Coordinates of C-alpha atoms and ligand atoms in Angstrom, one line a residue:
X15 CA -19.8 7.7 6.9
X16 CA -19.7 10.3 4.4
X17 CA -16.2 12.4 3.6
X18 CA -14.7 10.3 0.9
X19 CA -15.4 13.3 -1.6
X20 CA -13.3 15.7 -0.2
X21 CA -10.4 16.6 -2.6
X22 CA -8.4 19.5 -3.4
X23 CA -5.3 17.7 -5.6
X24 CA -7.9 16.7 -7.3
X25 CA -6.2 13.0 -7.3
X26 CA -8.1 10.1 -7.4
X27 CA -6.5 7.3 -5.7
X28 CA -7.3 3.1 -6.6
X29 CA -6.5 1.2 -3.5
X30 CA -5.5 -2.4 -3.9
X31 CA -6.3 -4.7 -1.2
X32 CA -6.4 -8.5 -0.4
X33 CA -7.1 -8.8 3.3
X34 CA -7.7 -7.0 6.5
X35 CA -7.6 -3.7 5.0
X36 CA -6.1 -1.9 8.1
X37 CA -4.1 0.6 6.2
X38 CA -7.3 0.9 3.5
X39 CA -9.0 2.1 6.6
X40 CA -6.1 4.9 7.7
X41 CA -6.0 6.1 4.4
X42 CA -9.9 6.4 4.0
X43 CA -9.9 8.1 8.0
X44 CA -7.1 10.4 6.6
X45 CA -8.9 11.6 3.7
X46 CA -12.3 11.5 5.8
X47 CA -10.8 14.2 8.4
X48 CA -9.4 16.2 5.6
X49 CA -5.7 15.2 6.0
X50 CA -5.2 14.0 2.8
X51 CA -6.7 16.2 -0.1
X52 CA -7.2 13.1 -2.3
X53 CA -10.7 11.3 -3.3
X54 CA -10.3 7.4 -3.1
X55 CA -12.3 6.4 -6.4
X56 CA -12.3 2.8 -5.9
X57 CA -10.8 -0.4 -3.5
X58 CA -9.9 -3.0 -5.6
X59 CA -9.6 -7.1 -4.1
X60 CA -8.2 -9.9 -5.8
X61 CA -9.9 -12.1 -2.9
X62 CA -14.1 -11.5 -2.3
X63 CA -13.3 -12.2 1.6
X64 CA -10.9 -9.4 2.1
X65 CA -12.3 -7.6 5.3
X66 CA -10.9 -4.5 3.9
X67 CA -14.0 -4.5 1.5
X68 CA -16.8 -3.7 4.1
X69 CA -14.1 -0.8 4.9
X70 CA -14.5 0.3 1.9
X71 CA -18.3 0.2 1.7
X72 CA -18.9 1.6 4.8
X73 CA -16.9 4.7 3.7
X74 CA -19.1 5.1 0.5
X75 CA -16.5 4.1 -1.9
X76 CA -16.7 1.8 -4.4
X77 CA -15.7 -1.9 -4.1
X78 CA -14.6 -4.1 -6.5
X79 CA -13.3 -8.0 -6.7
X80 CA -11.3 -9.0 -9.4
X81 CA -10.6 -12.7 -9.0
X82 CA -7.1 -13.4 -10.3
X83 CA -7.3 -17.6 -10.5
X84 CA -8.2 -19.4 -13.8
X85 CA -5.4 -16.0 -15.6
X86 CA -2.2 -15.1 -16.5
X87 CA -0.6 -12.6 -14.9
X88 CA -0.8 -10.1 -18.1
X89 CA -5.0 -11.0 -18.2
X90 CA -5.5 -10.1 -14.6
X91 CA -3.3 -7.0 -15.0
X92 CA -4.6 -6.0 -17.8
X93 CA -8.3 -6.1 -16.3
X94 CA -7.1 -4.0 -13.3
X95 CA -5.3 -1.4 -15.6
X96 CA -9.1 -1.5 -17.3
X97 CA -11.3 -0.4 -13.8
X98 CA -8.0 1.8 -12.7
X99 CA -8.1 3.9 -15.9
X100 CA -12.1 3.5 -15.9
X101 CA -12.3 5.4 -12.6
X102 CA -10.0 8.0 -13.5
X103 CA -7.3 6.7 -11.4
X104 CA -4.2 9.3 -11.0
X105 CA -2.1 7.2 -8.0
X106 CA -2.6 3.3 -7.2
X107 CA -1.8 2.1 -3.4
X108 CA -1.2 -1.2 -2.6
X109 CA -2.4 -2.2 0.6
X110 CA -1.5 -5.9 1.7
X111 CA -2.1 -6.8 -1.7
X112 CA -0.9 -9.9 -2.0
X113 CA 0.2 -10.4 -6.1
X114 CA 3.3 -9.6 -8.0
X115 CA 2.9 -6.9 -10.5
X116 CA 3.3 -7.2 -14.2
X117 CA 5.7 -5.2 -15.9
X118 CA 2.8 -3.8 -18.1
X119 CA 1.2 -2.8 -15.1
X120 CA 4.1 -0.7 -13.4
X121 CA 4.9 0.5 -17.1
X122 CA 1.0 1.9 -17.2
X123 CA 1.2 3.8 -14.0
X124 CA 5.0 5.0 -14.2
X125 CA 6.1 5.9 -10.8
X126 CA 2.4 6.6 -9.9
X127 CA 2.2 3.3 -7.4
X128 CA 2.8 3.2 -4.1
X129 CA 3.5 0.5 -1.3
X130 CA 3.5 0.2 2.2
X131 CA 6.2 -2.6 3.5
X132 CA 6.7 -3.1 7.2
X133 CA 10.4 -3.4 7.2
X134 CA 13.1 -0.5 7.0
X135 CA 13.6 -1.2 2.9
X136 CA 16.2 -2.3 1.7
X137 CA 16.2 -4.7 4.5
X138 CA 14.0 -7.6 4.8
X139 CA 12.0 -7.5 1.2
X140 CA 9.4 -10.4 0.6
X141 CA 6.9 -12.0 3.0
X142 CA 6.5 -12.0 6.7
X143 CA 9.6 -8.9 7.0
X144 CA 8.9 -8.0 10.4
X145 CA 9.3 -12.0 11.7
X146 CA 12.7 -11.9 9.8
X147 CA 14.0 -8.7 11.1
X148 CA 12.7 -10.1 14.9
X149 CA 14.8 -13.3 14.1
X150 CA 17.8 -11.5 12.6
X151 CA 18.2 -9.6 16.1
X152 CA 17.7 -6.0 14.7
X153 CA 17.7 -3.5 16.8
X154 CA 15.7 -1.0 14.8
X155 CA 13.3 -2.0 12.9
X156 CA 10.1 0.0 11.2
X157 CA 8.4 0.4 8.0
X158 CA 8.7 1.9 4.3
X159 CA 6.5 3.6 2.0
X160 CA 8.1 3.6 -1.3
X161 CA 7.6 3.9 -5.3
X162 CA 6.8 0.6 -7.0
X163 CA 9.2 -0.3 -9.9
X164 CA 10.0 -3.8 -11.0
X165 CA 12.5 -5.0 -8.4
X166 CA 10.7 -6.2 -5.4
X167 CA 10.2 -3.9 -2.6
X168 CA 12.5 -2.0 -4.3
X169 CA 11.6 1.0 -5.7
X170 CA 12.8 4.9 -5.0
X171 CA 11.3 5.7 -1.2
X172 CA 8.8 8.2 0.0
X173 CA 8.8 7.8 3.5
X174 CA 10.4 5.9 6.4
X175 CA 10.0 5.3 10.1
X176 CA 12.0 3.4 12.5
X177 CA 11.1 2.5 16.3
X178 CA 13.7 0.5 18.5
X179 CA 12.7 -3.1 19.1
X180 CA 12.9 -3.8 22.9
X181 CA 14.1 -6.8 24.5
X182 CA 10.8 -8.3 25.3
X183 CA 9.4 -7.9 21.8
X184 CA 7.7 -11.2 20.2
X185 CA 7.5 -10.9 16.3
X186 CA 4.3 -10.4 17.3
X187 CA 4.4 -7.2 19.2
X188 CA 6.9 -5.9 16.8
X189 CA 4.4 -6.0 14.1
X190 CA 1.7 -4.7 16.1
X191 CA 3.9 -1.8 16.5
X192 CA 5.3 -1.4 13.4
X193 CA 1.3 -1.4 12.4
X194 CA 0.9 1.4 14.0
X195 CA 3.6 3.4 12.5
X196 CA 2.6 2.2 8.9
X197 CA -1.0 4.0 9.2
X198 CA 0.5 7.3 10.5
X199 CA 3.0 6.9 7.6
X200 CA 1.1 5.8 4.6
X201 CA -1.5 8.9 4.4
X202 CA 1.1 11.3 4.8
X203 CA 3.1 10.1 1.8
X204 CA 0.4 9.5 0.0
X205 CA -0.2 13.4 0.2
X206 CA 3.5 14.0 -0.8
X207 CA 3.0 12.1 -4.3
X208 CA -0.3 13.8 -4.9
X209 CA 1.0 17.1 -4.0
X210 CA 3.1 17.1 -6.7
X211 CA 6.5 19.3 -6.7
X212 CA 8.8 16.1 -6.6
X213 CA 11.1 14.5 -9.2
X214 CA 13.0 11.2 -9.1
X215 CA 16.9 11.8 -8.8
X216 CA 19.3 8.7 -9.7
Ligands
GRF302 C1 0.9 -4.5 6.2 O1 1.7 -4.9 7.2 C2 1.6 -3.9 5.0 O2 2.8 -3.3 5.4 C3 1.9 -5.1 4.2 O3 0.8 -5.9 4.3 C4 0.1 -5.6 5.5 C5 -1.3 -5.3 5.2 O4 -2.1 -5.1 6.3 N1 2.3 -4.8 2.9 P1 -3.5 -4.4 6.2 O5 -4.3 -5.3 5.2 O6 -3.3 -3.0 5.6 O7 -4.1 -4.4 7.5

């Protein structure tokens, strides 16, 4: 598949990933059809069996695995700040990437990270956020795409969605269709960063 190149922001984007990759692939279909005017410049995995990586490749872009065991947190980050800025990175998305952040890292890309968390932020932050909003009883649920800062999942947000859960939802279902919200929602703010003409407010 070719159409990774096409870019008129002239952003390059570094996505992180450590697993399936499923909003890697919306985001690399997004820019592929030309909704997103952004060129991903590389995919980044702290884990060589992230499934997300053959995404990647079979896109054209460039993989890379950084493997964060056997470092501190400061090494590691300081070796992804390294290939970010290598590449000419303007806007880092995480993507299921599964490590904390240094506060050197966030500090190097100032409001210039993004994150995708399936939950409607501030509720449910951490691990496994649709299963604890199924559990609590919610009766909307959805996702978040918001500006990384050092709190977690806690930064200023970009976008939201929010679908009703039904009564015969399993956690399971919900996050299936909380999924499916996240991949329509992530490319499209994603363009409203790179697009510029935004300022943070409080
Ligand atoms: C998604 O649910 C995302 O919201 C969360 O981690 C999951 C990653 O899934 N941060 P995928 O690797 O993009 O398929």
């Amino acid at each position: 598949m070719t159409g990774n190149r096409g870019n008129s922001t002239g952003k390059n984007l570094g996505v992180l990933i450590s697993g399936r990759g499923s909003n890697l692939q919306s985001i690399l279909d997004a820019v592929a059809a030309g909704r997103l005017a952004a060129t991903v410049a590389v995919v980044i995995s702290n884990r060589a069996d992230a499934a997300g990586l053959a995404r990647a490749a079979d896109a054209g872009v460039e993989t890379l695995v950084l493997d964060h065991r056997g470092q501190t947190r400061e090494q590691y980050d300081a070796q992804l700040i390294d290939a970010l800025r290598a590449r000419a990175v303007d806007v880092v998305c995480l993507a299921g990437f599964m490590r904390v952040l240094s506060a050197g890292f966030i500090e190097a890309f100032r409001d210039r990270i993004l994150n995708i968390h399936p939950s409607l932020l501030p509720a449910f932050p951490g691990v496994d956020a649709q299963r604890q909003a199924w559990e609590h009883g919610v009766k909307l649920a959805g996702a978040t795409v918001h500006l990384v800062d050092e709190s977690l999942d806690g930064g200023p947000i970009v976008r939201q969605e929010a679908i009703e859960v039904r009564a015969e939802d399993t956690a399971e279902s919900l996050a299936a269709r909380i999924l499916e919200i996240e991949h329509r929602l992530y490319p499209a703010a994603i363009g409203d960063v790179v697009r510029g003409g935004w300022r943070l407010e409080g």
